[in-house]
């Protein structure tokens, strides 16, 4: 089983143990059980290592399949009982990955063929949420992780909005507590700062009860990470990129410095426009922006406030939500059209089981994990998505994102289990996003959503780019904050008392945002973002936002595109599909620079494609900002 997101990652992380790691021997010396040391003295052979890898592969595949079905049921039907089942299998998975990591160390002194060494390195990295090797630890960890994940998904807050178009929420029960999707709808559409603040603060009442479990979980996985030979869990995570952990930190900093100037211009412009809307008191021009005014519950993508910040003049932006509505799309039709993009590139259609087993709509009668995810239950053909689809442009993109995971999973299904993964986790998140960058006006005509006469001419380019930048550029610093915060939690810099102040320190530093009001003493705002209680590393999304533009540019080059990147659609291009497939089929079998090279002809992650994509907008923003005082 493997799923993106890794919800109860102690189990699924078994399969994340697939990339090379040279870091772990460079940090602290792992404490090895006496029994393992004895075996090491017995000088194992290459043949024994081979046999160990073979038997381990079977154990991993079997447990992964079993865990996949259990996690699927738990996520589709959250109850006390399914939580217990998930915690049990999570504990089994944690025990297995810890045991295999320790056993793999027996072969440390052998000179092995590179492929075997790569597989063993993956095993020795254990999981992203490793349990220490002592009685009870795996079960305690898996229980904490399951409870955190389920608590988030059951979160609700009672609020009554006056916005008429949202009143349908209350059709059945006037006092109903609202789900995250409903609260998010208010954040997207309301332009009343008091209401925005109330809803934003309301959602954050779900997380203070999670703090105690989170603190305990951190203690356990840090201990587990140290046993694996890493100084803390952050170092373990950073070691998953085919380079020493410290080099990865520098790599992330380098990429951020390439794209930060784009964000600074966008921030300055958006703040000025919000100031026009809300005035000096709500949006002072020399302060970080209030996080509840940006159209998204976490201020991570700002497309929903496009109407407030769009360039002057005729509005020719393509409103995909309106087009879907006009064409009478339902949830399944949206997924079908997403699938058709992939088949247009030469990929096989999704199996019947995908359609039979996926979840597309939030069920009314039970709690489910609604945060979108893609699953690979049996590491073969049983791929599925689980989403509570809204019929709008945002979820049209998310569908492509999730299908990207599924098509990647199927592309590498013939790899050994150790390599059934992305080249790095950023690749996995970038595949579907890269496809969604090809949802251009011309593409929308081809699939019958837009009339050819309505395709905007070049005068609309700034509008199109602005809409895109609000999502893609705004996201970049947010995606850094989440794991900068976790890295600081794991390394002890943020103790439990500093969890929330540390979070806001980073939100201000990277994003230039602030909370709408004082936060209560017990606030645990990071816990109100899925990936913290859902225990999914987040740096992958930062990488994906760099990589997807690199992929898009490479694809457009292969397609012989001569126009601007934001007008390029690779829809229907089999040559691009074949080259993409070459990279995807590799899975994690080779270090990621080789996979990147196979598709793009370069082995370096690089922000210049995203910079090129947005250059006309940045020129416009610089002009708009020239008499403004930017920064915070
Ligand atoms: O969690 C996701 C996907 C599933 S892997 C829906 N994303 C991040 C988020 O929602 O915070 C996609 C972009 C960022
Ligand atoms: Zn994803």
Coordinates of C-alpha atoms and ligand atoms in Angstrom, one line a residue:
X1 CA 0.0 0.0 0.0
X2 CA 1.1 3.5 -0.6
X3 CA -0.9 6.6 -0.5
X4 CA -0.3 10.2 -1.0
X5 CA -0.9 11.6 1.6
X6 CA 0.8 9.2 4.0
X7 CA -1.9 9.5 6.6
X8 CA -0.8 7.0 9.2
X9 CA 2.7 7.1 7.9
X10 CA 4.2 4.6 10.3
X11 CA 2.7 2.0 8.0
X12 CA 3.0 3.5 4.6
X13 CA 6.4 4.8 5.3
X14 CA 7.7 1.3 4.9
X15 CA 7.6 2.0 1.3
X16 CA 9.2 5.3 1.6
X17 CA 12.4 3.6 2.5
X18 CA 13.6 3.6 -1.0
X19 CA 16.1 6.4 -1.6
X20 CA 19.8 6.5 -1.1
X21 CA 21.1 8.0 2.1
X22 CA 24.7 8.7 2.8
X23 CA 23.8 10.8 5.8
X24 CA 23.0 8.3 8.5
X25 CA 26.5 7.1 9.0
X26 CA 27.7 10.7 9.3
X27 CA 25.5 11.8 12.2
X28 CA 25.5 9.9 15.4
X29 CA 26.5 6.3 15.8
X30 CA 23.4 4.1 15.8
X31 CA 22.9 2.1 19.0
X32 CA 22.7 -1.5 17.7
X33 CA 21.1 -4.3 19.7
X34 CA 23.8 -6.7 21.0
X35 CA 22.4 -9.5 18.8
X36 CA 22.9 -7.5 15.7
X37 CA 26.5 -6.7 16.6
X38 CA 27.2 -10.4 17.0
X39 CA 25.9 -11.0 13.6
X40 CA 28.0 -8.2 12.2
X41 CA 31.1 -9.9 13.6
X42 CA 30.1 -13.0 11.8
X43 CA 30.8 -11.2 8.5
X44 CA 27.7 -11.8 6.4
X45 CA 28.1 -12.4 2.7
X46 CA 26.8 -10.7 -0.4
X47 CA 24.5 -13.7 -0.9
X48 CA 23.0 -13.2 2.5
X49 CA 22.4 -9.6 1.8
X50 CA 20.6 -10.6 -1.4
X51 CA 18.4 -13.1 0.4
X52 CA 17.7 -10.6 3.2
X53 CA 16.5 -8.1 0.6
X54 CA 14.3 -10.7 -1.1
X55 CA 12.6 -11.9 2.0
X56 CA 12.2 -8.3 3.3
X57 CA 10.5 -7.4 0.0
X58 CA 7.9 -10.0 0.5
X59 CA 7.3 -9.0 4.1
X60 CA 7.0 -5.3 3.1
X61 CA 4.6 -6.0 0.2
X62 CA 2.3 -8.3 2.3
X63 CA 2.1 -5.9 5.2
X64 CA 1.7 -2.9 3.0
X65 CA -1.3 -4.5 1.2
X66 CA -2.9 -5.4 4.5
X67 CA -2.3 -1.9 6.0
X68 CA -3.6 -0.3 2.8
X69 CA -7.0 -1.9 3.1
X70 CA -7.2 -1.1 6.8
X71 CA -6.2 2.5 6.4
X72 CA -8.6 2.8 3.5
X73 CA -11.5 1.6 5.6
X74 CA -10.4 3.8 8.6
X75 CA -10.2 6.9 6.4
X76 CA -13.6 6.1 4.8
X77 CA -15.3 5.3 8.0
X78 CA -13.8 6.9 11.1
X79 CA -15.0 5.1 14.3
X80 CA -13.4 3.9 17.5
X81 CA -13.1 0.4 16.0
X82 CA -11.5 1.4 12.7
X83 CA -9.1 3.7 14.6
X84 CA -8.1 0.7 16.7
X85 CA -7.5 -1.4 13.6
X86 CA -5.5 1.3 12.0
X87 CA -3.4 1.7 15.2
X88 CA -2.8 -2.1 15.3
X89 CA -1.6 -2.3 11.8
X90 CA 0.4 0.9 12.1
X91 CA 2.2 -0.7 15.1
X92 CA 2.9 -3.8 13.0
X93 CA 4.3 -1.6 10.3
X94 CA 6.4 0.4 12.7
X95 CA 7.8 -2.8 14.2
X96 CA 8.7 -4.2 10.8
X97 CA 10.4 -1.1 9.6
X98 CA 12.4 -0.8 12.8
X99 CA 13.4 -4.4 12.6
X100 CA 14.4 -4.3 9.0
X101 CA 16.4 -1.1 9.5
X102 CA 18.4 -2.8 12.3
X103 CA 18.9 -6.0 10.4
X104 CA 20.0 -4.1 7.3
X105 CA 22.9 -2.7 9.4
X106 CA 24.5 -6.1 9.5
X107 CA 25.7 -5.5 5.9
X108 CA 27.3 -2.2 6.7
X109 CA 30.9 -3.4 6.1
X110 CA 30.2 -5.3 2.9
X111 CA 31.1 -4.0 -0.5
X112 CA 27.9 -4.4 -2.4
X113 CA 26.6 -3.8 -5.9
X114 CA 25.2 -0.3 -6.1
X115 CA 21.6 -1.4 -6.5
X116 CA 21.7 -3.6 -3.3
X117 CA 23.4 -0.8 -1.4
X118 CA 20.6 1.6 -2.5
X119 CA 17.9 -0.8 -1.3
X120 CA 19.6 -1.4 2.1
X121 CA 20.2 2.4 2.5
X122 CA 16.5 2.8 2.0
X123 CA 15.7 0.2 4.7
X124 CA 18.2 1.8 7.1
X125 CA 16.3 5.1 6.9
X126 CA 13.4 3.3 8.5
X127 CA 10.3 5.3 8.2
X128 CA 9.5 9.0 8.5
X129 CA 7.9 8.4 11.8
X130 CA 10.2 5.7 13.3
X131 CA 9.4 3.9 16.6
X132 CA 12.3 3.2 19.0
X133 CA 13.1 -0.5 19.4
X134 CA 11.5 -1.0 22.8
X135 CA 8.4 -2.8 24.0
X136 CA 5.2 -0.8 23.5
X137 CA 6.7 2.1 21.6
X138 CA 5.3 1.1 18.2
X139 CA 1.8 0.7 19.5
X140 CA 1.9 3.9 21.4
X141 CA 3.2 5.8 18.4
X142 CA 0.7 4.3 16.0
X143 CA -2.2 5.1 18.4
X144 CA -1.1 8.7 18.7
X145 CA -0.8 9.1 15.0
X146 CA -4.2 7.5 14.2
X147 CA -5.9 9.6 16.9
X148 CA -4.3 12.9 15.6
X149 CA -5.3 12.1 12.1
X150 CA -8.9 11.2 13.0
X151 CA -9.3 14.2 15.3
X152 CA -8.5 16.6 12.5
X153 CA -10.9 14.9 10.1
X154 CA -13.7 15.1 12.6
X155 CA -13.1 18.8 13.3
X156 CA -16.2 21.0 12.9
X157 CA -17.2 24.5 14.1
X158 CA -20.7 25.9 14.4
X159 CA -21.0 29.2 12.6
X160 CA -23.9 30.9 10.9
X161 CA -23.1 33.0 7.9
X162 CA -25.4 35.5 6.3
X163 CA -24.1 35.0 2.8
X164 CA -27.2 33.9 1.0
X165 CA -25.5 31.6 -1.5
X166 CA -24.0 29.6 1.4
X167 CA -27.3 29.3 3.3
X168 CA -27.8 25.8 1.9
X169 CA -25.5 24.6 4.7
X170 CA -28.3 25.0 7.1
X171 CA -31.1 23.5 5.1
X172 CA -31.3 20.4 7.2
X173 CA -30.1 21.8 10.6
X174 CA -30.1 25.5 11.3
X175 CA -27.5 25.0 14.1
X176 CA -25.3 22.6 12.2
X177 CA -21.6 22.6 12.9
X178 CA -19.8 23.3 9.7
X179 CA -17.2 21.1 8.1
X180 CA -13.8 22.3 6.9
X181 CA -15.1 22.6 3.3
X182 CA -18.0 24.7 4.4
X183 CA -15.9 27.0 6.6
X184 CA -13.4 27.2 3.7
X185 CA -16.2 28.3 1.5
X186 CA -16.9 31.2 3.8
X187 CA -13.2 32.2 3.9
X188 CA -13.2 32.1 0.1
X189 CA -16.3 34.2 -0.4
X190 CA -16.9 36.4 2.5
X191 CA -15.5 40.0 2.4
X192 CA -16.6 40.8 5.9
X193 CA -13.5 41.0 8.1
X194 CA -15.4 40.2 11.3
X195 CA -16.9 37.1 9.8
X196 CA -13.6 36.1 8.3
X197 CA -11.9 36.4 11.7
X198 CA -14.6 34.5 13.5
X199 CA -14.5 31.6 11.0
X200 CA -10.7 31.5 10.9
X201 CA -10.5 31.5 14.7
X202 CA -13.3 29.0 14.9
X203 CA -11.5 26.4 12.8
X204 CA -8.5 26.7 15.1
X205 CA -10.5 25.6 18.1
X206 CA -10.1 22.0 16.8
X207 CA -6.4 21.8 17.5
X208 CA -5.6 22.7 21.1
X209 CA -6.7 19.2 22.2
X210 CA -4.2 17.7 19.9
X211 CA -1.1 19.4 21.4
X212 CA -0.5 16.8 24.2
X213 CA -0.5 13.9 21.7
X214 CA 1.7 15.8 19.3
X215 CA 4.3 16.5 22.0
X216 CA 4.4 12.8 23.0
X217 CA 4.6 11.8 19.4
X218 CA 7.6 14.0 18.8
X219 CA 9.4 12.5 21.7
X220 CA 8.9 9.0 20.4
X221 CA 9.9 9.6 16.8
X222 CA 12.9 11.6 17.8
X223 CA 14.0 8.7 19.9
X224 CA 13.3 6.4 17.0
X225 CA 15.3 8.6 14.6
X226 CA 18.3 8.7 17.0
X227 CA 18.3 4.9 17.1
X228 CA 18.4 5.0 13.3
X229 CA 21.5 7.2 13.5
X230 CA 20.0 10.6 12.9
X231 CA 20.3 13.5 15.3
X232 CA 16.5 14.1 15.2
X233 CA 13.5 13.4 13.0
X234 CA 14.1 16.5 10.9
X235 CA 17.6 15.2 10.0
X236 CA 16.0 11.9 9.0
X237 CA 13.5 13.6 6.7
X238 CA 16.2 15.8 5.1
X239 CA 18.3 12.7 4.4
X240 CA 15.7 11.4 1.9
X241 CA 17.0 13.3 -1.1
X242 CA 20.1 11.4 -2.4
X243 CA 22.4 13.9 -0.7
X244 CA 23.6 14.6 2.9
X245 CA 20.9 16.2 5.0
X246 CA 22.8 19.5 5.4
X247 CA 23.2 19.8 1.7
X248 CA 19.4 19.5 1.3
X249 CA 18.9 22.4 3.7
X250 CA 21.2 24.5 1.5
X251 CA 19.4 23.3 -1.7
X252 CA 16.0 24.4 -0.3
X253 CA 17.5 27.8 0.7
X254 CA 19.0 28.2 -2.8
X255 CA 15.7 27.5 -4.5
X256 CA 13.8 29.8 -2.2
X257 CA 16.3 32.6 -2.9
X258 CA 15.5 32.2 -6.6
X259 CA 11.8 32.7 -6.2
X260 CA 11.5 35.0 -3.2
X261 CA 11.7 38.1 -5.3
X262 CA 8.5 37.0 -7.0
X263 CA 6.7 36.5 -3.7
X264 CA 7.9 39.9 -2.4
X265 CA 6.3 41.7 -5.4
X266 CA 3.1 39.7 -5.1
X267 CA 2.8 40.3 -1.4
X268 CA 3.3 44.1 -1.9
X269 CA 0.6 44.3 -4.5
X270 CA -1.9 42.1 -2.8
X271 CA -1.5 44.1 0.5
X272 CA -2.1 47.3 -1.4
X273 CA -5.3 45.9 -3.0
X274 CA -6.6 44.5 0.2
X275 CA -6.0 47.9 1.8
X276 CA -8.2 49.4 -1.0
X277 CA -10.9 47.0 0.0
X278 CA -10.6 46.9 3.8
X279 CA -8.9 50.2 4.7
X280 CA -5.9 51.1 6.9
X281 CA -7.3 49.7 10.1
X282 CA -7.7 46.1 8.8
X283 CA -4.8 46.2 6.4
X284 CA -2.1 48.6 7.5
X285 CA 0.4 49.1 4.7
X286 CA 3.5 48.6 6.8
X287 CA 2.4 45.4 8.5
X288 CA 2.2 41.7 7.7
X289 CA -1.2 40.8 6.1
X290 CA -4.0 39.4 8.2
X291 CA -4.0 35.7 7.3
X292 CA -7.8 35.4 7.2
X293 CA -8.2 37.9 4.3
X294 CA -6.5 35.8 1.6
X295 CA -9.3 33.5 0.6
X296 CA -7.9 30.3 2.0
X297 CA -8.1 28.9 5.5
X298 CA -4.3 28.8 5.9
X299 CA -3.4 31.7 3.6
X300 CA -1.5 29.1 1.4
X301 CA -3.0 29.9 -2.0
X302 CA -4.8 33.1 -2.7
X303 CA -6.7 32.5 -5.9
X304 CA -10.1 33.1 -4.2
X305 CA -9.3 36.8 -3.8
X306 CA -8.5 37.2 -7.5
X307 CA -11.5 39.6 -7.9
X308 CA -9.9 42.0 -5.3
X309 CA -6.4 42.1 -6.9
X310 CA -6.9 41.5 -10.6
X311 CA -5.3 43.9 -13.0
X312 CA -7.4 46.9 -14.1
X313 CA -9.5 46.8 -17.3
X314 CA -11.8 44.3 -18.8
X315 CA -11.9 41.0 -16.9
X316 CA -11.1 38.3 -19.3
X317 CA -9.9 35.7 -16.9
X318 CA -11.2 32.2 -17.5
X319 CA -13.4 31.2 -14.6
X320 CA -13.2 27.4 -14.6
X321 CA -15.8 27.1 -11.8
X322 CA -18.4 29.0 -14.0
X323 CA -17.5 26.8 -17.0
X324 CA -17.9 23.6 -15.1
X325 CA -21.2 24.8 -13.8
X326 CA -22.4 25.9 -17.2
X327 CA -21.5 22.6 -18.8
X328 CA -23.3 20.7 -16.0
X329 CA -20.3 18.7 -14.8
X330 CA -20.7 16.4 -11.8
X331 CA -17.8 15.0 -9.7
X332 CA -17.3 11.9 -11.9
X333 CA -17.3 13.9 -15.1
X334 CA -14.6 16.1 -13.7
X335 CA -12.4 13.0 -12.9
X336 CA -13.2 11.5 -16.3
X337 CA -11.9 14.6 -18.0
X338 CA -8.8 14.5 -15.8
X339 CA -8.2 10.9 -16.8
X340 CA -8.6 11.8 -20.5
X341 CA -5.8 14.3 -20.3
X342 CA -3.5 11.4 -19.2
X343 CA -4.8 9.1 -21.9
X344 CA -4.3 11.8 -24.5
X345 CA -0.6 11.6 -23.7
X346 CA -0.6 7.8 -24.3
X347 CA -1.2 6.5 -20.7
X348 CA -3.6 3.6 -20.4
X349 CA -7.1 4.4 -18.9
X350 CA -7.6 3.9 -15.2
X351 CA -8.8 0.4 -14.3
X352 CA -12.5 -0.3 -13.6
X353 CA -11.7 -0.8 -10.0
X354 CA -10.6 2.8 -9.7
X355 CA -14.1 3.9 -10.6
X356 CA -15.7 1.2 -8.4
X357 CA -13.6 1.8 -5.3
X358 CA -12.7 5.5 -5.2
X359 CA -14.5 8.0 -3.0
X360 CA -15.5 11.2 -4.9
X361 CA -18.2 12.8 -2.7
X362 CA -18.3 13.4 1.1
X363 CA -20.8 10.9 2.5
X364 CA -23.5 12.5 4.6
X365 CA -23.8 9.8 7.2
X366 CA -20.3 9.2 8.5
X367 CA -16.9 10.8 9.2
X368 CA -14.3 10.4 6.6
X369 CA -10.8 11.9 6.0
X370 CA -11.8 14.5 3.4
X371 CA -8.4 15.8 2.6
X372 CA -7.7 14.6 -0.9
X373 CA -5.4 11.7 -1.4
X374 CA -4.4 9.1 -3.9
X375 CA -3.9 5.4 -3.0
X376 CA -2.1 2.4 -4.3
X377 CA -3.6 -0.3 -2.2
X378 CA -1.8 -3.4 -3.6
X379 CA 1.3 -1.7 -5.2
X380 CA 0.0 -3.1 -8.5
X381 CA -3.3 -2.0 -10.1
X382 CA -5.6 -1.2 -7.2
X383 CA -5.2 2.6 -7.4
X384 CA -7.9 5.0 -6.1
X385 CA -8.5 8.5 -5.1
X386 CA -10.4 9.7 -2.0
X387 CA -11.7 13.2 -2.3
X388 CA -14.8 15.2 -1.2
X389 CA -15.0 16.9 -4.6
X390 CA -16.5 20.4 -4.9
X391 CA -17.5 21.3 -8.4
X392 CA -15.1 24.2 -8.9
X393 CA -11.9 25.2 -10.6
X394 CA -9.8 24.6 -7.5
X395 CA -10.9 20.9 -7.2
X396 CA -10.5 20.4 -10.9
X397 CA -6.8 21.1 -10.3
X398 CA -6.7 18.9 -7.2
X399 CA -8.2 16.0 -9.3
X400 CA -5.3 16.3 -11.8
X401 CA -3.0 16.5 -8.8
X402 CA -4.3 13.2 -7.4
X403 CA -4.5 11.5 -10.7
X404 CA -0.8 12.4 -11.2
X405 CA 0.0 10.3 -8.1
X406 CA -2.1 7.4 -9.5
X407 CA -0.5 7.5 -12.9
X408 CA 3.0 7.7 -11.4
X409 CA 2.2 4.7 -9.1
X410 CA 1.1 2.7 -12.1
X411 CA 4.1 3.7 -14.2
X412 CA 6.5 2.3 -11.6
X413 CA 4.5 -0.7 -10.6
X414 CA 7.1 -3.1 -12.2
X415 CA 9.9 -1.8 -10.1
X416 CA 11.0 -3.8 -7.0
X417 CA 9.0 -2.8 -3.9
X418 CA 11.9 -0.8 -2.7
X419 CA 11.6 1.6 -5.6
X420 CA 7.9 1.9 -5.9
X421 CA 8.0 5.6 -5.0
X422 CA 8.8 8.9 -6.5
X423 CA 12.3 9.9 -7.6
X424 CA 11.9 12.1 -4.6
X425 CA 8.7 13.1 -2.8
X426 CA 8.6 16.4 -4.7
X427 CA 8.4 14.5 -8.0
X428 CA 5.3 12.7 -6.7
X429 CA 3.6 15.9 -5.9
X430 CA 4.6 17.6 -9.2
X431 CA 3.3 15.1 -11.8
X432 CA -0.4 16.0 -11.7
X433 CA 0.3 19.7 -11.1
X434 CA 2.4 19.8 -14.2
X435 CA -0.5 18.4 -16.2
X436 CA -2.8 21.0 -14.7
X437 CA -0.5 23.8 -15.9
X438 CA -1.7 22.7 -19.4
X439 CA -5.4 23.6 -18.5
X440 CA -5.2 26.7 -20.8
X441 CA -8.0 28.4 -22.6
X442 CA -7.1 26.5 -25.8
X443 CA -7.3 23.2 -23.9
X444 CA -10.7 24.2 -22.4
X445 CA -12.0 24.6 -26.0
X446 CA -10.7 21.2 -26.9
X447 CA -12.6 19.5 -24.1
X448 CA -15.7 21.5 -24.9
X449 CA -15.8 23.7 -21.8
X450 CA -15.1 26.9 -23.5
X451 CA -16.3 28.3 -26.8
X452 CA -13.6 29.0 -29.3
X453 CA -14.9 32.6 -29.6
X454 CA -14.3 33.1 -25.9
X455 CA -10.6 32.4 -25.9
X456 CA -9.0 35.5 -24.6
X457 CA -6.3 37.2 -26.7
X458 CA -2.9 38.2 -25.4
X459 CA -4.4 41.2 -23.6
X460 CA -5.7 38.8 -21.0
X461 CA -2.3 37.3 -20.2
X462 CA -1.8 39.4 -17.1
X463 CA -5.1 38.2 -15.8
X464 CA -4.3 34.6 -16.4
X465 CA -0.9 35.0 -14.8
X466 CA -2.3 36.8 -11.8
X467 CA -4.8 34.1 -11.2
X468 CA -2.0 31.5 -11.4
X469 CA 0.4 33.5 -9.3
X470 CA -2.1 33.9 -6.5
X471 CA -2.1 30.1 -6.1
X472 CA 1.4 29.1 -7.1
X473 CA 3.7 31.9 -6.0
X474 CA 1.8 32.6 -2.8
X475 CA 2.2 28.9 -1.9
X476 CA 6.0 28.9 -2.0
X477 CA 6.7 30.4 1.4
X478 CA 3.8 28.6 3.1
X479 CA 5.3 25.3 2.0
X480 CA 8.5 26.3 3.7
X481 CA 6.9 27.3 6.9
X482 CA 5.3 24.0 7.6
X483 CA 8.5 22.0 7.7
X484 CA 10.7 24.7 9.0
X485 CA 8.3 24.6 12.0
X486 CA 8.5 20.9 12.3
X487 CA 12.3 20.9 11.9
X488 CA 12.5 23.3 14.8
X489 CA 10.1 21.2 16.9
X490 CA 12.2 18.1 16.2
X491 CA 15.5 19.7 17.0
X492 CA 14.1 21.1 20.3
X493 CA 14.3 24.8 19.4
X494 CA 10.5 25.0 19.7
X495 CA 9.4 23.4 22.9
X496 CA 5.7 22.7 23.5
X497 CA 5.2 26.2 25.0
X498 CA 6.8 27.8 21.9
X499 CA 4.8 25.7 19.4
X500 CA 2.5 28.5 18.5
X501 CA 4.8 31.5 18.9
X502 CA 7.3 29.7 16.7
X503 CA 4.6 29.0 14.1
X504 CA 3.8 32.7 13.9
X505 CA 7.4 33.7 13.9
X506 CA 7.8 31.7 10.7
X507 CA 4.5 32.7 9.2
X508 CA 5.7 36.3 9.6
X509 CA 9.2 35.7 8.5
X510 CA 8.5 33.8 5.3
X511 CA 4.9 34.8 4.3
X512 CA 4.6 38.3 5.8
X513 CA 1.3 37.2 7.5
X514 CA -0.1 37.7 11.0
X515 CA -3.1 36.3 12.9
X516 CA -6.2 38.5 12.8
X517 CA -6.1 38.9 16.6
X518 CA -4.3 37.7 19.7
X519 CA -4.0 34.0 19.9
X520 CA -5.3 32.2 23.0
X521 CA -2.7 30.8 25.4
X522 CA -3.6 27.2 24.5
X523 CA -3.6 27.8 20.7
X524 CA -2.0 25.1 18.6
X525 CA -2.4 26.7 15.1
X526 CA -0.1 24.3 13.2
X527 CA -2.5 21.5 14.3
X528 CA -5.3 23.1 12.3
X529 CA -3.4 22.3 9.1
X530 CA -4.0 18.8 7.9
X531 CA -0.4 17.7 7.3
X532 CA 0.6 18.3 11.0
X533 CA -1.9 16.0 12.6
X534 CA -2.0 14.0 9.4
X535 CA 1.8 13.6 9.7
X536 CA 2.8 14.2 6.1
X537 CA 6.1 15.9 5.4
X538 CA 5.5 19.2 3.6
X539 CA 8.8 20.1 1.9
X540 CA 7.7 17.9 -1.0
X541 CA 5.2 20.6 -2.0
X542 CA 7.8 23.3 -2.1
X543 CA 9.9 21.1 -4.4
X544 CA 6.9 20.3 -6.4
X545 CA 6.1 23.9 -7.0
X546 CA 9.6 24.4 -8.4
X547 CA 9.6 21.1 -10.3
X548 CA 6.2 21.3 -12.0
X549 CA 7.3 24.5 -13.8
X550 CA 10.6 22.8 -14.8
X551 CA 8.6 19.8 -16.1
X552 CA 6.1 22.1 -17.9
X553 CA 8.9 24.0 -19.6
X554 CA 10.7 20.8 -20.7
X555 CA 7.4 19.3 -21.9
X556 CA 6.6 22.5 -23.9
X557 CA 10.1 22.4 -25.4
X558 CA 9.6 18.8 -26.5
X559 CA 6.2 19.8 -28.0
X560 CA 7.9 22.5 -30.0
X561 CA 6.0 25.3 -28.2
X562 CA 7.1 28.7 -29.3
X563 CA 4.6 30.9 -27.4
X564 CA 4.7 31.9 -23.7
X565 CA 4.8 29.1 -21.2
X566 CA 1.4 30.0 -19.6
X567 CA -0.3 29.5 -23.0
X568 CA 1.3 26.2 -23.7
X569 CA -0.7 23.0 -23.3
X570 CA 0.8 19.6 -23.9
X571 CA -2.6 18.0 -24.2
X572 CA -2.6 15.2 -26.7
X573 CA 1.2 15.1 -27.2
X574 CA 2.3 11.5 -27.3
X575 CA 6.0 12.4 -27.6
X576 CA 5.8 14.3 -24.3
X577 CA 3.8 11.5 -22.8
X578 CA 6.5 8.9 -23.8
X579 CA 9.3 11.0 -22.3
X580 CA 7.3 11.7 -19.1
X581 CA 6.7 8.0 -18.8
X582 CA 10.4 7.2 -19.1
X583 CA 11.0 9.2 -16.0
X584 CA 7.9 8.0 -14.2
X585 CA 8.7 4.3 -14.8
X586 CA 12.0 4.7 -13.1
X587 CA 10.3 5.3 -9.8
X588 CA 12.9 5.7 -7.1
X589 CA 15.3 3.2 -8.7
X590 CA 17.9 5.8 -9.4
X591 CA 19.0 9.0 -7.6
X592 CA 16.5 11.7 -8.5
X593 CA 18.9 13.8 -10.6
X594 CA 19.0 11.0 -13.1
X595 CA 15.2 10.8 -13.3
X596 CA 15.0 14.6 -13.7
X597 CA 17.6 14.4 -16.5
X598 CA 15.7 11.6 -18.3
X599 CA 12.8 14.0 -18.7
X600 CA 14.2 17.5 -18.7
X601 CA 17.8 17.1 -19.8
X602 CA 19.1 18.6 -16.6
X603 CA 20.0 17.1 -13.3
X604 CA 19.4 20.1 -11.1
X605 CA 16.2 21.5 -9.5
X606 CA 16.0 25.0 -10.7
X607 CA 13.6 27.9 -10.2
X608 CA 14.3 29.6 -13.5
X609 CA 11.3 28.0 -15.2
X610 CA 8.8 29.4 -12.7
X611 CA 10.6 32.8 -13.0
X612 CA 10.3 32.7 -16.8
X613 CA 6.6 31.7 -16.6
X614 CA 5.7 34.7 -14.5
X615 CA 8.1 37.2 -15.9
X616 CA 5.4 39.4 -17.6
X617 CA 3.4 39.5 -14.4
X618 CA 6.5 40.4 -12.4
X619 CA 7.2 43.3 -14.8
X620 CA 3.7 44.5 -14.2
X621 CA 3.9 44.1 -10.5
X622 CA 7.2 46.0 -10.2
X623 CA 5.6 48.9 -12.1
X624 CA 2.5 48.8 -9.8
X625 CA 4.7 48.6 -6.7
X626 CA 7.2 51.3 -7.7
X627 CA 5.8 54.0 -5.4
X628 CA 4.7 51.6 -2.7
X629 CA 6.6 50.7 0.4
X630 CA 7.0 47.0 0.3
X631 CA 8.0 44.5 3.0
X632 CA 6.8 44.0 6.5
Ligands
LIG1 O1 -2.2 17.9 0.4 C1 -2.2 18.2 -0.8 C2 -2.8 17.3 -1.8 C3 -2.7 15.8 -1.5 S1 -1.0 15.2 -1.6 C4 -4.3 17.6 -2.0 N1 -1.6 19.4 -1.2 C5 -1.1 20.3 -0.3 C6 -2.1 20.9 0.6 O2 -3.3 20.8 0.3 O3 -1.8 21.6 1.6 C7 -1.5 19.8 -2.6 C8 -0.8 21.1 -2.5 C9 -0.4 21.4 -1.1
LIG2 ZN1 -0.3 15.1 -3.5

